[in-house]
Short mmCIF file of C-alpha atoms and ligand atoms in Angstrom, two decimals:
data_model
loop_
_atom_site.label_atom_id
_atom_site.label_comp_id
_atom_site.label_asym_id
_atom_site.label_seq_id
_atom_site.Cartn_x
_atom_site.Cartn_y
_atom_site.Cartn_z
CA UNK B 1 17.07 14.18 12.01
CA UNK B 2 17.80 15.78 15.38
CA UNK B 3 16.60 13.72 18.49
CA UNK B 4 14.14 16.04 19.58
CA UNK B 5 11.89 15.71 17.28
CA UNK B 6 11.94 11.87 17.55
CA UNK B 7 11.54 12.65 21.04
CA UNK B 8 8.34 14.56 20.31
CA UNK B 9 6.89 11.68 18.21
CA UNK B 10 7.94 9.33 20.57
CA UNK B 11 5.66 11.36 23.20
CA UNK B 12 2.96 12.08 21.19
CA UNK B 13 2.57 7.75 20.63
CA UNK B 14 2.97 7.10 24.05
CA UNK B 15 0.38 9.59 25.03
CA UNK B 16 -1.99 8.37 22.47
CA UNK B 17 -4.74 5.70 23.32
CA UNK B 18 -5.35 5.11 19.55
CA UNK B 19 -3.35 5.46 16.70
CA UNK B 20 -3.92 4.44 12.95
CA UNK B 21 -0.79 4.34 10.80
CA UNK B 22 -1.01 4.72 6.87
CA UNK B 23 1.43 3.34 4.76
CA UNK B 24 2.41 3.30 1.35
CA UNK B 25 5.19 1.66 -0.53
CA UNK B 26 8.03 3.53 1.00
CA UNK B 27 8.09 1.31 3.72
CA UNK B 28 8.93 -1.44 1.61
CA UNK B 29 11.64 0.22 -0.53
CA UNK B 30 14.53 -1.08 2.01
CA UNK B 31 12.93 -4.20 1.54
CA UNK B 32 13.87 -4.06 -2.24
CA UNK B 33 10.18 -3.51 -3.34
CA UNK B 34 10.44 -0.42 -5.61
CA UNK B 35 8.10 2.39 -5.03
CA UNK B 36 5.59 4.23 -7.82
CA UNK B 37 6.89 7.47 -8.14
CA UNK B 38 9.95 9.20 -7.79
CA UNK B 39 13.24 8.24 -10.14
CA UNK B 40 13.33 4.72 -8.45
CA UNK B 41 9.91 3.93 -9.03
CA UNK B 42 9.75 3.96 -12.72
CA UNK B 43 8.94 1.90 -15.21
CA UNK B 44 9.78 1.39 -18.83
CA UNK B 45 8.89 4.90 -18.67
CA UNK B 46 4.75 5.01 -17.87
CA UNK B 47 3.50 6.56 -14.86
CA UNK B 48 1.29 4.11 -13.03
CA UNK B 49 -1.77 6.32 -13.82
CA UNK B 50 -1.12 4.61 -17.55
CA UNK B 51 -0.79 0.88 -16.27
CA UNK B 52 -2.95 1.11 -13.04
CA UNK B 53 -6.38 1.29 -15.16
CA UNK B 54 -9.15 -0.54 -15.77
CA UNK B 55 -8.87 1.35 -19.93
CA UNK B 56 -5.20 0.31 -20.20
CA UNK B 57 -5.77 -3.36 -19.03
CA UNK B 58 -9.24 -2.96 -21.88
CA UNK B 59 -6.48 -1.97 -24.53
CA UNK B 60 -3.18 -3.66 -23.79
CA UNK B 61 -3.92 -6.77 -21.10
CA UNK B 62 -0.43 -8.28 -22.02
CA UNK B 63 1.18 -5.29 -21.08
CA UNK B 64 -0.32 -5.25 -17.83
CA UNK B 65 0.09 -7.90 -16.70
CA UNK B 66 3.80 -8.12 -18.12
CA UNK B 67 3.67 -5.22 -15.61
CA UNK B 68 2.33 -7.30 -12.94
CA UNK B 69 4.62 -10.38 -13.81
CA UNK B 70 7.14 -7.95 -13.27
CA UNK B 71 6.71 -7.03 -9.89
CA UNK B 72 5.18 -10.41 -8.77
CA UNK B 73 9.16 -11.36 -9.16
CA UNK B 74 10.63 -8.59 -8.18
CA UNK B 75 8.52 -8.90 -4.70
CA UNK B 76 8.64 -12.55 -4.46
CA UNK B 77 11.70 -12.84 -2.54
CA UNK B 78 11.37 -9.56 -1.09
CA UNK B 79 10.89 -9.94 3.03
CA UNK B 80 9.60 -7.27 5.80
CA UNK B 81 12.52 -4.82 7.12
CA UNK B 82 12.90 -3.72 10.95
CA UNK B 83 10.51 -1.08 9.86
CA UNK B 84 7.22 -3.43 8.72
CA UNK B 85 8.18 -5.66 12.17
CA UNK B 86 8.33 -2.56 14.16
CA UNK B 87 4.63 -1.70 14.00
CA UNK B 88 3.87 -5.52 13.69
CA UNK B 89 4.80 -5.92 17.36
CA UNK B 90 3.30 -1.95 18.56
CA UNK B 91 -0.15 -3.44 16.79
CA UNK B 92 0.33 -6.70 18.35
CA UNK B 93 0.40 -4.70 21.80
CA UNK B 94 -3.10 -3.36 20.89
CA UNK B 95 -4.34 0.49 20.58
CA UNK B 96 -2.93 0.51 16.71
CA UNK B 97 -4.56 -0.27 13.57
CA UNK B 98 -2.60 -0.33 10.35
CA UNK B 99 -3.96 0.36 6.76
CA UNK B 100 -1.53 -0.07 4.24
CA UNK B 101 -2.20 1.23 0.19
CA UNK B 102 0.76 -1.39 -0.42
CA UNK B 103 0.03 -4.76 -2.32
CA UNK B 104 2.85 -6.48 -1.31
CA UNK B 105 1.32 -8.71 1.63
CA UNK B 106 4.52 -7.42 3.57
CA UNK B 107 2.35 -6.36 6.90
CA UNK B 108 0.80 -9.34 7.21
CA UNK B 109 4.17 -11.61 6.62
CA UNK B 110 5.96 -9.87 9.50
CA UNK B 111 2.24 -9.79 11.91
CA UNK B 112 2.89 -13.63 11.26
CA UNK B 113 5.76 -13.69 12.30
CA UNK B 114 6.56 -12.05 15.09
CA UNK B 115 2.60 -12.92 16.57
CA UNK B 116 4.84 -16.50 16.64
CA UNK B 117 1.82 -18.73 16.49
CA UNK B 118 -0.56 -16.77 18.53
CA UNK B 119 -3.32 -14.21 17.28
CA UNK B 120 -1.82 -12.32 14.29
CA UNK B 121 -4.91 -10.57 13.75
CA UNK B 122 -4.17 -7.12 15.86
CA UNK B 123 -1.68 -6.62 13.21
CA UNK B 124 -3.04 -7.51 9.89
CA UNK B 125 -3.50 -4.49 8.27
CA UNK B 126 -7.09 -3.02 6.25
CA UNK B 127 -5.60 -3.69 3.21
CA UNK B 128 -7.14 -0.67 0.76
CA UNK B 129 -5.36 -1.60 -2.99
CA UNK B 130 -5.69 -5.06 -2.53
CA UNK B 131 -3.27 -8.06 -3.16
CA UNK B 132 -0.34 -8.33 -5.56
CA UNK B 133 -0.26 -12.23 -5.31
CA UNK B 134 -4.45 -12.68 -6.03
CA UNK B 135 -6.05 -12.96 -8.83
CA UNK B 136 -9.39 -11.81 -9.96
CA UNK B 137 -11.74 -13.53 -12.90
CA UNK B 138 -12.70 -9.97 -15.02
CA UNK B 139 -16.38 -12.40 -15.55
CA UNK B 140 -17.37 -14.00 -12.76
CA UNK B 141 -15.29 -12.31 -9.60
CA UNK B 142 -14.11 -15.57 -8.29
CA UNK B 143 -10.64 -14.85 -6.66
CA UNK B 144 -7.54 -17.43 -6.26
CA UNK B 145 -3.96 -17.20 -5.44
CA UNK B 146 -1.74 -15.59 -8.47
CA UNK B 147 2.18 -16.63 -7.89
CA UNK B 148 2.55 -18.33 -10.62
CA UNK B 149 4.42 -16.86 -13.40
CA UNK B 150 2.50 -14.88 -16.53
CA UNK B 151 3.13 -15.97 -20.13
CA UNK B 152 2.62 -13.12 -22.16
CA UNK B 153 3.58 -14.11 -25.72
CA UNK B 154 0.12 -13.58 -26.26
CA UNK B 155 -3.56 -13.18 -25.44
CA UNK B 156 -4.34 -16.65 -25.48
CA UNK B 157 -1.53 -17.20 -22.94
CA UNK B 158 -2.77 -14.56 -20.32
CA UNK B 159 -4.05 -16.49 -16.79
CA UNK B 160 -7.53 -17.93 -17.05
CA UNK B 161 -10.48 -18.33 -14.70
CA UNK B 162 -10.93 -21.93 -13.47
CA UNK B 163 -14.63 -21.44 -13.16
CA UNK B 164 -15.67 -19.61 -16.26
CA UNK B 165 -12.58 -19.15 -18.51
CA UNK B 166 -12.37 -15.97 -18.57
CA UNK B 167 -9.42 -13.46 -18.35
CA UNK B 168 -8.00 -13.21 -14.84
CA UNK B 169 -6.73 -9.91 -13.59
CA UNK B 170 -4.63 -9.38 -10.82
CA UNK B 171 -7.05 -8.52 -7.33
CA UNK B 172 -5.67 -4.57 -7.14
CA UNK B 173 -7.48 -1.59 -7.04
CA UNK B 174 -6.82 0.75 -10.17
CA UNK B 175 -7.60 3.93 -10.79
CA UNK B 176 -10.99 5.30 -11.20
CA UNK B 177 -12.12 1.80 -9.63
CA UNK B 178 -13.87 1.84 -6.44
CA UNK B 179 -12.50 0.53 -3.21
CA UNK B 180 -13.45 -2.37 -1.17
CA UNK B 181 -16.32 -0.16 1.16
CA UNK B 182 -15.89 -2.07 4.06
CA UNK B 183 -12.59 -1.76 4.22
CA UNK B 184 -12.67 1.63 3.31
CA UNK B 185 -15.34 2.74 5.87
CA UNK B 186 -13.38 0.53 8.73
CA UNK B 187 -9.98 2.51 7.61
CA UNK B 188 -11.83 6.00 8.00
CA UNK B 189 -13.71 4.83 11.27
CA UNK B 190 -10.03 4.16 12.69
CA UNK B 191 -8.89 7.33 11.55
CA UNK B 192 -11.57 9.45 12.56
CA UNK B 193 -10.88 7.98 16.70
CA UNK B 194 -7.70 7.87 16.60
CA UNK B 195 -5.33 10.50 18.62
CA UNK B 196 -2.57 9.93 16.35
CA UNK B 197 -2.13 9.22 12.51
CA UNK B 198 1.53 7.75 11.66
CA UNK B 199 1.25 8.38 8.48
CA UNK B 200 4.60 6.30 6.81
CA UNK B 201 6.15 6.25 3.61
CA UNK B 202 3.50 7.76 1.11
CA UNK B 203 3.97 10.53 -1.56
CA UNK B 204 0.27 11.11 -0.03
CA UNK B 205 -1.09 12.32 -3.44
CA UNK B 206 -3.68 9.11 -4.28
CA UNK B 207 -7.56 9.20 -3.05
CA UNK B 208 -9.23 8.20 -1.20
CA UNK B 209 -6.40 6.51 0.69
CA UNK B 210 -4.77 9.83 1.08
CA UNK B 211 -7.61 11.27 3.29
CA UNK B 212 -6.88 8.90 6.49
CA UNK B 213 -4.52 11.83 7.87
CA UNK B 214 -7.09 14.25 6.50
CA UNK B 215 -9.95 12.93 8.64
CA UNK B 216 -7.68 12.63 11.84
CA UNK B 217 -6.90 16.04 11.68
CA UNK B 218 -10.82 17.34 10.79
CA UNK B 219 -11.54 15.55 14.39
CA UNK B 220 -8.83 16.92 16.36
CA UNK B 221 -5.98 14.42 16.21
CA UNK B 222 -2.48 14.92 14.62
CA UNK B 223 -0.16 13.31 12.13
CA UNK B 224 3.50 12.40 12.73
CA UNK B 225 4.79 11.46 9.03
CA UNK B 226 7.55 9.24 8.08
CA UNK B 227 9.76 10.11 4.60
CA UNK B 228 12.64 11.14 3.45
CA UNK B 229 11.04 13.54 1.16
CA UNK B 230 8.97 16.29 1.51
CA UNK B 231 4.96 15.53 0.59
CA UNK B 232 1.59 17.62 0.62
CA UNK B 233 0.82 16.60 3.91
CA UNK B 234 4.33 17.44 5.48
CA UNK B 235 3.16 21.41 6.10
CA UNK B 236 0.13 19.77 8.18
CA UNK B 237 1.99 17.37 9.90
CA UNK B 238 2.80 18.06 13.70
CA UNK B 239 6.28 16.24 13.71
CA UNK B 240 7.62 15.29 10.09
CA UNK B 241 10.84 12.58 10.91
CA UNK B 242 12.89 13.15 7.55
CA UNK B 243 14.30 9.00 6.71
CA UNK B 244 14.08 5.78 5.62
CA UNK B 245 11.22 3.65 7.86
CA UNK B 246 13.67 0.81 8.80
CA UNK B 247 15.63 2.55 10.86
CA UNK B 248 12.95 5.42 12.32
CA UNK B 249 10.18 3.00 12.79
CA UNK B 250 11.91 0.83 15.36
CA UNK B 251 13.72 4.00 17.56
CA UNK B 252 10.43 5.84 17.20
CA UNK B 253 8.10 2.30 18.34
CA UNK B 254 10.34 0.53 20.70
C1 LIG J 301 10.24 6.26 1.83
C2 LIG J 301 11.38 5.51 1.72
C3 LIG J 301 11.80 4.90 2.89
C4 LIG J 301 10.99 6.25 -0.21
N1 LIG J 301 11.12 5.07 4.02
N2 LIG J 301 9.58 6.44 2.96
C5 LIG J 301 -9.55 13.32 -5.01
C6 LIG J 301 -8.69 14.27 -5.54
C7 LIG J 301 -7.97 13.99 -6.71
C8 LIG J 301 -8.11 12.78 -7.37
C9 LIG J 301 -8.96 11.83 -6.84
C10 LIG J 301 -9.67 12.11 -5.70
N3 LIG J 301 -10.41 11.00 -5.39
C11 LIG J 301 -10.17 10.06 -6.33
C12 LIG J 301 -9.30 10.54 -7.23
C13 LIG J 301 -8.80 9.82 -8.42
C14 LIG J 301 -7.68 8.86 -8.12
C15 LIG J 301 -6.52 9.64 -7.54
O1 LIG J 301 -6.27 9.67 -6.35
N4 LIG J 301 -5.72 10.25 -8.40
C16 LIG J 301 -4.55 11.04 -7.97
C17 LIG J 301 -3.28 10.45 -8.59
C18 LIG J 301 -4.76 12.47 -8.33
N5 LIG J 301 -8.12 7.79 -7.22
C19 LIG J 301 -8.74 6.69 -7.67
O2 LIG J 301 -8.98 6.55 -8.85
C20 LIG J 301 -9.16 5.65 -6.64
N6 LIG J 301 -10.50 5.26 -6.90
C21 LIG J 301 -11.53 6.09 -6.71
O3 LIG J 301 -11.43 7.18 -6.21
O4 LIG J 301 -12.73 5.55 -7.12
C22 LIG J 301 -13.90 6.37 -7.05
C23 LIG J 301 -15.06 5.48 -7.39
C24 LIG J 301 -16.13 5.41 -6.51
C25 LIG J 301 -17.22 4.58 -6.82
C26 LIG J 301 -17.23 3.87 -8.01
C27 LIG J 301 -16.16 3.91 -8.88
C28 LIG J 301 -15.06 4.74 -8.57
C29 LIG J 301 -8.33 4.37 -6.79
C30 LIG J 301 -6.89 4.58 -6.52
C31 LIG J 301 -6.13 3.27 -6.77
C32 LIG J 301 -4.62 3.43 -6.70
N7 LIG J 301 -4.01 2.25 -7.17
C33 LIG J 301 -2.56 2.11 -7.13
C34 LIG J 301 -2.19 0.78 -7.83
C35 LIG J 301 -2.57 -0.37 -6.90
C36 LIG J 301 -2.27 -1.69 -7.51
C37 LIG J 301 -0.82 -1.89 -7.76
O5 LIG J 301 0.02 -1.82 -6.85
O6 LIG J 301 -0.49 -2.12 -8.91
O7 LIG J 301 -2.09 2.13 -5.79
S1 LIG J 301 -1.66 3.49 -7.88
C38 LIG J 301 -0.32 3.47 -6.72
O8 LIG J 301 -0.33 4.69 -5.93
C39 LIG J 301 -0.65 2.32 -5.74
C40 LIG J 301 -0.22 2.90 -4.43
O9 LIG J 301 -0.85 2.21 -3.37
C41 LIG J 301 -0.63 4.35 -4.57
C42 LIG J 301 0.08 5.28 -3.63
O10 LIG J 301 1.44 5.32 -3.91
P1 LIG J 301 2.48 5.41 -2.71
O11 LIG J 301 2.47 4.19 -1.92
O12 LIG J 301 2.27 6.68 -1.98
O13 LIG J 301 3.85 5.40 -3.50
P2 LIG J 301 4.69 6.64 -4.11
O14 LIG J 301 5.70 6.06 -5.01
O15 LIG J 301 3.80 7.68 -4.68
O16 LIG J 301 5.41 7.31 -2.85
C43 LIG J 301 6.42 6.63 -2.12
C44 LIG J 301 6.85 7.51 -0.96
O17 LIG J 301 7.77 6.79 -0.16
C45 LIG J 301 7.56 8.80 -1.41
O18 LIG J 301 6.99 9.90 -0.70
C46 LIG J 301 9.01 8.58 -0.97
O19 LIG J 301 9.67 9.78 -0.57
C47 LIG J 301 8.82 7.65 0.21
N8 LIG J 301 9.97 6.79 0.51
N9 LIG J 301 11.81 5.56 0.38
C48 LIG J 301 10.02 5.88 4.00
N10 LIG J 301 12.94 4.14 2.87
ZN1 LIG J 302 -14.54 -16.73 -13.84
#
């Protein structure tokens, strides 16, 4: 990556009186939380379209959530990198909302931390998937806190509702399920004033997450993108910065 074109993004931040950054899990991958797609982010060999469903978790609930106890470990002892605490303290500043697709709670760990005991809440991001470490009752709605580990020898082991009994499911947004609406509406408000959309690790393919840069552009602003890897919205971005997030995020936000 050359330094002009950080130079450019740098410019087109500073110049910007609001900017909404999207994020998706490639800003946690030097944090050791693997991404979805791509040859680190697979599996036992299913795509997340298989797991990430309402019909798989119908036909084969101890799969999923052997899925989900997966990750829940794997992420566990995972912290945020230079690049999460990086926009932590440009949000704390003001002028920046985040919305993150990521489950991993990573945002809000490192707007804890570095808001040090004052008022996190500039950098808490709209949070459109949900949360890994929450769990859902599939009756009655109730959420509560899911870090405890999943037996999955069998049905009757799965995590139960404390209320109702019923089968818990972890609190994440699957495909062809609907997204929170005020937190999508509040995400696409942001997007739609903002000058800027940093738009940071994210293959960019999944809906309707994926159309935060879109709407940006439609109303004038522009997109600076984050990733090592080319994605649809590189051809559309005004400055693409071709790397990891830990180490652009902080030369690109200090
Ligand atoms: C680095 C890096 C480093 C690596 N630094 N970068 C319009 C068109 C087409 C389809 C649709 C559409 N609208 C809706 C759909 C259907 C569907 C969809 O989008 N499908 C597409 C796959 C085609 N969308 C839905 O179903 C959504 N729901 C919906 O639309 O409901 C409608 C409805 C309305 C009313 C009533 C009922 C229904 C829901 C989508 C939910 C997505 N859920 C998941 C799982 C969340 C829970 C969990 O974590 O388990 O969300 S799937 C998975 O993908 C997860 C992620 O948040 C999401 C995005 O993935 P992400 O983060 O981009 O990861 P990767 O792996 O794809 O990319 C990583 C990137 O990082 C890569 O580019 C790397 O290069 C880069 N990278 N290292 C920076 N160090
Ligand atoms: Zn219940």
């Amino acid at each position: 990556m050359g330094s002009g074109v950080l130079e450019e993004a740098r410019a087109l931040l500073g110049g910007a009186a609001r900017v909404v950054v999207l994020t998706g899990s490639g800003i946690s991958a030097e944090s050791g939380v693997p991404t979805f797609r791509g040859e680190e982010g697979l599996w036992k060999s299913f795509r997340p379209e298989d797991l990430a469903s309402p019909e798989a978790f119908r036909r084969v609930p101890r799969l999923v959530w052997e899925w989900y106890g997966w990750r829940r470990a794997k992420v566990a002892p995972c912290a945020p990198n230079p690049g999460h605490v990086a926009l932590a303290r440009r949000a704390l500043r003001g002028g920046m909302t985040l919305v993150t697709q990521n489950v991993d709670g990573l945002h809000e760990v490192a707007a804890l931390a570095c808001a040090g005991g004052g008022d996190a809440s500039p950098a808490l991001p709209l949070e459109l998937h949900g949360a890994l470490f929450r769990d859902r009752c599939t009756r009655c709605g109730r959420a509560s806190e899911g870090r405890r580990p999943v037996d999955v020898s069998s049905l009757e082991t799965l995590p139960r509702c404390g209320a109702c009994g019923s089968l818990l499911r972890p609190d994440v947004v699957w495909f062809g399920e609907a997204l929170d609406a005020h937190t999508l509406h509040a995400a696409f408000t942001h997007a739609a004033q903002a000058d800027v959309c940093l738009v940071v690790g994210t293959s960019a393919l999944v809906y309707p997450a994926a159309s935060v840069p879109l709407i940006t552009l439609e109303r004038g602003g522009c997109v600076v993108e984050v990733n090592p890897r080319e994605t649809p919205l590189s051809p559309r971005a005004r400055v693409v910065l071709r790397g990891g997030a830990a180490e652009i995020l902080p030369a690109l936000l200090a």
